[in-house]
Coordinates of C-alpha atoms and ligand atoms in Angstrom, one line a residue:
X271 CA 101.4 141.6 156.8
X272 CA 100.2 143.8 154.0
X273 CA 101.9 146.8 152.7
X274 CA 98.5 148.7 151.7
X275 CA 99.5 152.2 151.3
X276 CA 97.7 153.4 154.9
X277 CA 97.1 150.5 156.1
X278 CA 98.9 152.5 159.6
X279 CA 96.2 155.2 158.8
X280 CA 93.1 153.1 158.9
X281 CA 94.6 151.7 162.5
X282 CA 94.8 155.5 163.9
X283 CA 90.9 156.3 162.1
X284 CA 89.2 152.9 163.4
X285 CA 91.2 152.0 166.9
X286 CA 90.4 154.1 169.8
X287 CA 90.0 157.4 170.3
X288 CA 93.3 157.4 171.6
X289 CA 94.9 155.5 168.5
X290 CA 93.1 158.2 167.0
X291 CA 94.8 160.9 168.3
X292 CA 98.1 159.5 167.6
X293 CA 100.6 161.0 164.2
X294 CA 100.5 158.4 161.3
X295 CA 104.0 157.4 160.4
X296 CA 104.5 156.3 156.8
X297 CA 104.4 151.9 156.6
X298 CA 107.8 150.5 156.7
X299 CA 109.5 148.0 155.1
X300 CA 112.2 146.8 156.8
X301 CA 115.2 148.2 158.9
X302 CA 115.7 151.4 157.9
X303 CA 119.0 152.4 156.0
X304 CA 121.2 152.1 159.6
X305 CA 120.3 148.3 160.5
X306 CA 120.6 147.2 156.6
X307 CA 123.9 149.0 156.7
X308 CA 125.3 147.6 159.6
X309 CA 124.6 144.2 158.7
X310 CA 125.8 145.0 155.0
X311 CA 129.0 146.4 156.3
X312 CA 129.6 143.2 159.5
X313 CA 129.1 140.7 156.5
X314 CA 131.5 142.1 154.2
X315 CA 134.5 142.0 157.0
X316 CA 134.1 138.4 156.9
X317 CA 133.9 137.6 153.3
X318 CA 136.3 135.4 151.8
X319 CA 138.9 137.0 149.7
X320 CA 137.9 135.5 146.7
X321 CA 134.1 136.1 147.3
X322 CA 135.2 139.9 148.0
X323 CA 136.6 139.9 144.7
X324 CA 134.1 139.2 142.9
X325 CA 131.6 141.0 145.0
X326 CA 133.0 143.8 144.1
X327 CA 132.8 143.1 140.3
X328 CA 129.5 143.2 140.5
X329 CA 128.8 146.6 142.7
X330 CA 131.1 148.2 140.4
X331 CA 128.0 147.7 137.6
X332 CA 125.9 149.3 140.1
X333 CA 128.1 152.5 140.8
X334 CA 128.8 150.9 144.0
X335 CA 132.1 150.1 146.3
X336 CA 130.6 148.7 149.3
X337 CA 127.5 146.1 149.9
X338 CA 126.4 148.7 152.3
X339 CA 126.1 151.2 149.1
X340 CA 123.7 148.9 147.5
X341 CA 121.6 147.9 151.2
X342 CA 118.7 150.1 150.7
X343 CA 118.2 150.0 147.1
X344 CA 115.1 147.4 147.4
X345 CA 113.6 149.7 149.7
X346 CA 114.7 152.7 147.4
X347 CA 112.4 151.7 144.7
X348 CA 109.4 152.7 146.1
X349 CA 110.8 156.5 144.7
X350 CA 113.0 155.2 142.1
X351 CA 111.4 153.1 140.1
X352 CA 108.2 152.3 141.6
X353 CA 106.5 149.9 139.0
X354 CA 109.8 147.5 140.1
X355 CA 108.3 148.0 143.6
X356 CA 104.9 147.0 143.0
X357 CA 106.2 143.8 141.9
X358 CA 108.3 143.3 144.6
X359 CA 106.9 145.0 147.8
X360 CA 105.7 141.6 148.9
X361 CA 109.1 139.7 148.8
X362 CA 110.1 142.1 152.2
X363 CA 108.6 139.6 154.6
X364 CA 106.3 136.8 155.5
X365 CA 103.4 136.1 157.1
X366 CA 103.0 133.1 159.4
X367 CA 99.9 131.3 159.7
X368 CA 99.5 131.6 163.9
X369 CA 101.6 132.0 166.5
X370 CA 103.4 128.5 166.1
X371 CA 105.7 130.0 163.8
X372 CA 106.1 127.2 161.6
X373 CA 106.8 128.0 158.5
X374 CA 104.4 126.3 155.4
X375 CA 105.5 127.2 151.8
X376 CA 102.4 126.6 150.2
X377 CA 100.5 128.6 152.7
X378 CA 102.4 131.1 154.3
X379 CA 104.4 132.0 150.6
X380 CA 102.0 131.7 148.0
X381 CA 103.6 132.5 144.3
X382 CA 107.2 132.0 145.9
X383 CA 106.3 135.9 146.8
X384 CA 108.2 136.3 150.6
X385 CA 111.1 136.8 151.8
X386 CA 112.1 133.4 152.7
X387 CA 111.5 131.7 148.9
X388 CA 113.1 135.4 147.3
X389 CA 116.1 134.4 149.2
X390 CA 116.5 131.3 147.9
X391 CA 115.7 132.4 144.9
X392 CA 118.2 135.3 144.4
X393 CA 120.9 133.2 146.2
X394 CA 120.5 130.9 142.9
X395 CA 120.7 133.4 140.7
X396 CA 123.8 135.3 142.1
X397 CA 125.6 131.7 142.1
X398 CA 124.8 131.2 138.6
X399 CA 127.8 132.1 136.2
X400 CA 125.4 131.1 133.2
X401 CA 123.3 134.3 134.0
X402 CA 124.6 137.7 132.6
X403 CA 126.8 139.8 135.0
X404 CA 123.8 142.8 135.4
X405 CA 121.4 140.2 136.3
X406 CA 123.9 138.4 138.9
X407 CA 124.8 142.4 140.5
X408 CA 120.8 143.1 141.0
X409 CA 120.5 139.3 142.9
X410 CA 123.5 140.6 145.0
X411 CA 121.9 143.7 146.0
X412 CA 118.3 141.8 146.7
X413 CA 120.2 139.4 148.7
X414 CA 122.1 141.7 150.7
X415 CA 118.6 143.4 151.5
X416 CA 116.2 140.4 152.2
X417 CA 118.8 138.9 154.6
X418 CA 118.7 142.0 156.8
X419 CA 114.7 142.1 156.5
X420 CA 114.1 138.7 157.8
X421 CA 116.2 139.0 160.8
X422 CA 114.0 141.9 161.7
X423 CA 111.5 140.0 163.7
X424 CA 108.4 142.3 162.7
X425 CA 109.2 140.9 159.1
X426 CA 108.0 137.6 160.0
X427 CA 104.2 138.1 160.9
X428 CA 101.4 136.2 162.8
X429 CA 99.5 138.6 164.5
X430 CA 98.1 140.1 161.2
X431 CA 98.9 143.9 162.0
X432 CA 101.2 144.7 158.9
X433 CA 104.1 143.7 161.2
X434 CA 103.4 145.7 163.7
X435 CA 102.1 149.5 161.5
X436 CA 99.2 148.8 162.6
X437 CA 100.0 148.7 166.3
X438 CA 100.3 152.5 167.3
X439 CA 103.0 153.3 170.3
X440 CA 104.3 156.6 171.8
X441 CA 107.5 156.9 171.6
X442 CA 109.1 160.1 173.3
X443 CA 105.7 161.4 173.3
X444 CA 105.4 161.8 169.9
X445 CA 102.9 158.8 168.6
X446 CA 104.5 156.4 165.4
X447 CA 103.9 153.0 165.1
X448 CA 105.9 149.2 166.7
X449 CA 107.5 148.4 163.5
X450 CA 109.1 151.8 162.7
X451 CA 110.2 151.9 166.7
X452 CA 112.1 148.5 165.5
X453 CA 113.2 149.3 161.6
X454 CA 114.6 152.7 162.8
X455 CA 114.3 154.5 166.2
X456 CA 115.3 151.9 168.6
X457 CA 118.2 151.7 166.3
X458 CA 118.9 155.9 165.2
X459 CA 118.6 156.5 169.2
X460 CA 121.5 155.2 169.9
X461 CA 123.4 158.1 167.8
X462 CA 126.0 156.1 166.5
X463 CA 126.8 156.1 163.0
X464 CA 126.6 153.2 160.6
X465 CA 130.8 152.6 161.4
X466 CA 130.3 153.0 165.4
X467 CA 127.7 151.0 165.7
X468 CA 129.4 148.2 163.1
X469 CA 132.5 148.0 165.3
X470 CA 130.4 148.1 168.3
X471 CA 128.5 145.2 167.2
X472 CA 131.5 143.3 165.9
X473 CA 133.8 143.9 169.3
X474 CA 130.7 141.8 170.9
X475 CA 131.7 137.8 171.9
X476 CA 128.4 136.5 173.1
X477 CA 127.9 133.5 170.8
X478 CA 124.8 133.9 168.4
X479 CA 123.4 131.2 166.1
X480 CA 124.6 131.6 163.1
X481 CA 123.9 128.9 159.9
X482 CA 120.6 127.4 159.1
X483 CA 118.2 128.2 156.1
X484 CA 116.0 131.6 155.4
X485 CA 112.8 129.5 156.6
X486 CA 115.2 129.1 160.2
X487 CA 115.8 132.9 160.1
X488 CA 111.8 133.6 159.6
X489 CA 110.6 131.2 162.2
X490 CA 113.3 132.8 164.7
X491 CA 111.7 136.6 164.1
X492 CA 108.4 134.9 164.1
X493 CA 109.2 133.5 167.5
X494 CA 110.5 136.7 168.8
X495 CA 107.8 138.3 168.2
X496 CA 106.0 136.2 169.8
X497 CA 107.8 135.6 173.3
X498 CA 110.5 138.2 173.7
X499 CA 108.3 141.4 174.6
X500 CA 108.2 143.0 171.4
X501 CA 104.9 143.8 172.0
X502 CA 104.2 146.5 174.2
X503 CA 101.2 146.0 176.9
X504 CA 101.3 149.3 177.2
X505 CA 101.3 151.1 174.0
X506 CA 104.3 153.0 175.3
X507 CA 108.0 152.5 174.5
X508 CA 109.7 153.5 177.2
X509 CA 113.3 153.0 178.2
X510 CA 113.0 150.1 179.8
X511 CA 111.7 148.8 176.9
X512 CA 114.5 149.5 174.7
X513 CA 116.9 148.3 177.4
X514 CA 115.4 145.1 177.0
X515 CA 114.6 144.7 173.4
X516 CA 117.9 147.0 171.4
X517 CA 120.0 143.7 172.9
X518 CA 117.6 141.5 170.8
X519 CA 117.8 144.1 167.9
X520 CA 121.8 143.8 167.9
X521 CA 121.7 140.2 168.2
X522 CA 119.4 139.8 164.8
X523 CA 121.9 142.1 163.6
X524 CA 124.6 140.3 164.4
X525 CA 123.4 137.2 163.0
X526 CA 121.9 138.6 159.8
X527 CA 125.3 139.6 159.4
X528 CA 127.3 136.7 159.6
X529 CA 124.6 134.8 157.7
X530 CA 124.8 136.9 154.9
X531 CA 128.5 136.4 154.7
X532 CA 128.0 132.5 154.9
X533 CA 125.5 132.8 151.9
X534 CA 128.2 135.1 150.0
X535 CA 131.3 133.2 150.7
X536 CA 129.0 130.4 149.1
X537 CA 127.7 131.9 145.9
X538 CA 130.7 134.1 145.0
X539 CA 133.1 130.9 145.4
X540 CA 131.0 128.2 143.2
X541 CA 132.5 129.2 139.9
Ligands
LIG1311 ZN1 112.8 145.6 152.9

């Protein structure tokens, strides 16, 4: 995946005529703000006490009361303080190598730059007491966003189309492209706001994997994308289609969720 400004441009000017034809939607970078609320807001129900506590030491140096006030704020930057962007655009996903969805540090995340190593790496530095408080509360709020954006399948590439914004759909007539149907519409069409759809996802009991490591996480969205029909044959999202896939969408949610918390209830207890 590459986040080239209109990269989801070029795909309308060169595909077919019909591609052509179709509106350009902006490149996306990861659920929109409603999925990296949700999983913000399902992780900090099940946060330890103590890990709550000091959680929300740290949003109170960001203006913040909630880990769903600081979700978006990677994704933010692009407006807000744009040179911080540029150098961390690339940390939003990864790109597999093929289809085999096996994840190879040294080729798939070269420079430590995706969202698997940026994990670990912020992880480290929220669990550090050595590092100062400000530095520790902008890990939290990188954390909170990576873990959402690598349970969003089209975050963890291998068919080299910018994670899907270069694979124009129609969706209610109206043309956009896969990976905004996945960050946002699928999710927005439902109409529930980020507290319905929370306690909707929360009052769920079918058993998702929960555990692992962020290169687990990636491989599982790579091998979504690869065998669960997130790719339409058809160019067209229809509602079949988001019968079928919105349960997979919840699910990631779900787990991101509950995996964030895990990784929290870890870093905010080791002092
Ligand atoms: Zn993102």
């Amino acid at each position: 995946m590459q986040w080239t400004s209109h990269a989801w441009c070029r795909a309308g000017v060169l595909a077919t005529a019909f591609a052509a034809t179709l509106l350009c939607a902006p490149p996306a970078f990861a659920w929109g703000p409603l999925g990296h609320r949700i999983v913000a807001r399902l992780a900090e129900a099940q946060l330890t006490p103590r890990a709550w506590a000091e959680a929300q030491q740290l949003l109170a140096l960001r203006g913040a009361h909630h880990l769903a006030d600081i979700a978006v704020w990677a994704d933010d930057l692009r407006d807000t303080d744009p040179a911080l962007f540029q150098r961390t655009k690339r940390m939003h996903f990864v790109n597999f190598h093929s289809g085999k969805c096996v994840y190879d540090p040294p080729r798939d995340c070269r420079n430590g730059e995706c969202v698997v190593a940026v994990i670990e790496k912020y992880s480290a530095i929220l669990a550090d007491r050595s590092n100062s408080p400000a530095t520790r509360a902008e890990a939290l709020a990188f954390v909170v966003h990576f873990v959402g954006d690598i349970h969003q399948p089209l975050h963890a590439d291998y068919r080299h189309d910018a994670g899907g914004n270069d694979f124009q759909v129609r969706w209610h007539g109206r043309g956009t492209n896969l990976h905004h149907v996945w960050d946002s519409l699928m999710l927005d069409s439902t109409h529930l706001s980020v507290a319905q759809f929370t306690d909707q996802l929360a009052a769920q009991r079918t058993r998702i994997a929960i555990g692992g490591t962020p290169a687990r996480w990636a491989e599982e969205s790579c091998r979504i994308d690869r065998d669960d029909g997130v790719y339409p044959r058809s160019h067209f999202i229809d509602q079949t289609y988001v019968e079928r896939e919105l349960p997979i969408a919840e699910q990631r949610l779900r787990q991101a969720g509950a995996r964030l918390a895990e990784l929290l209830n870890r870093d905010l207890a080791s002092g």
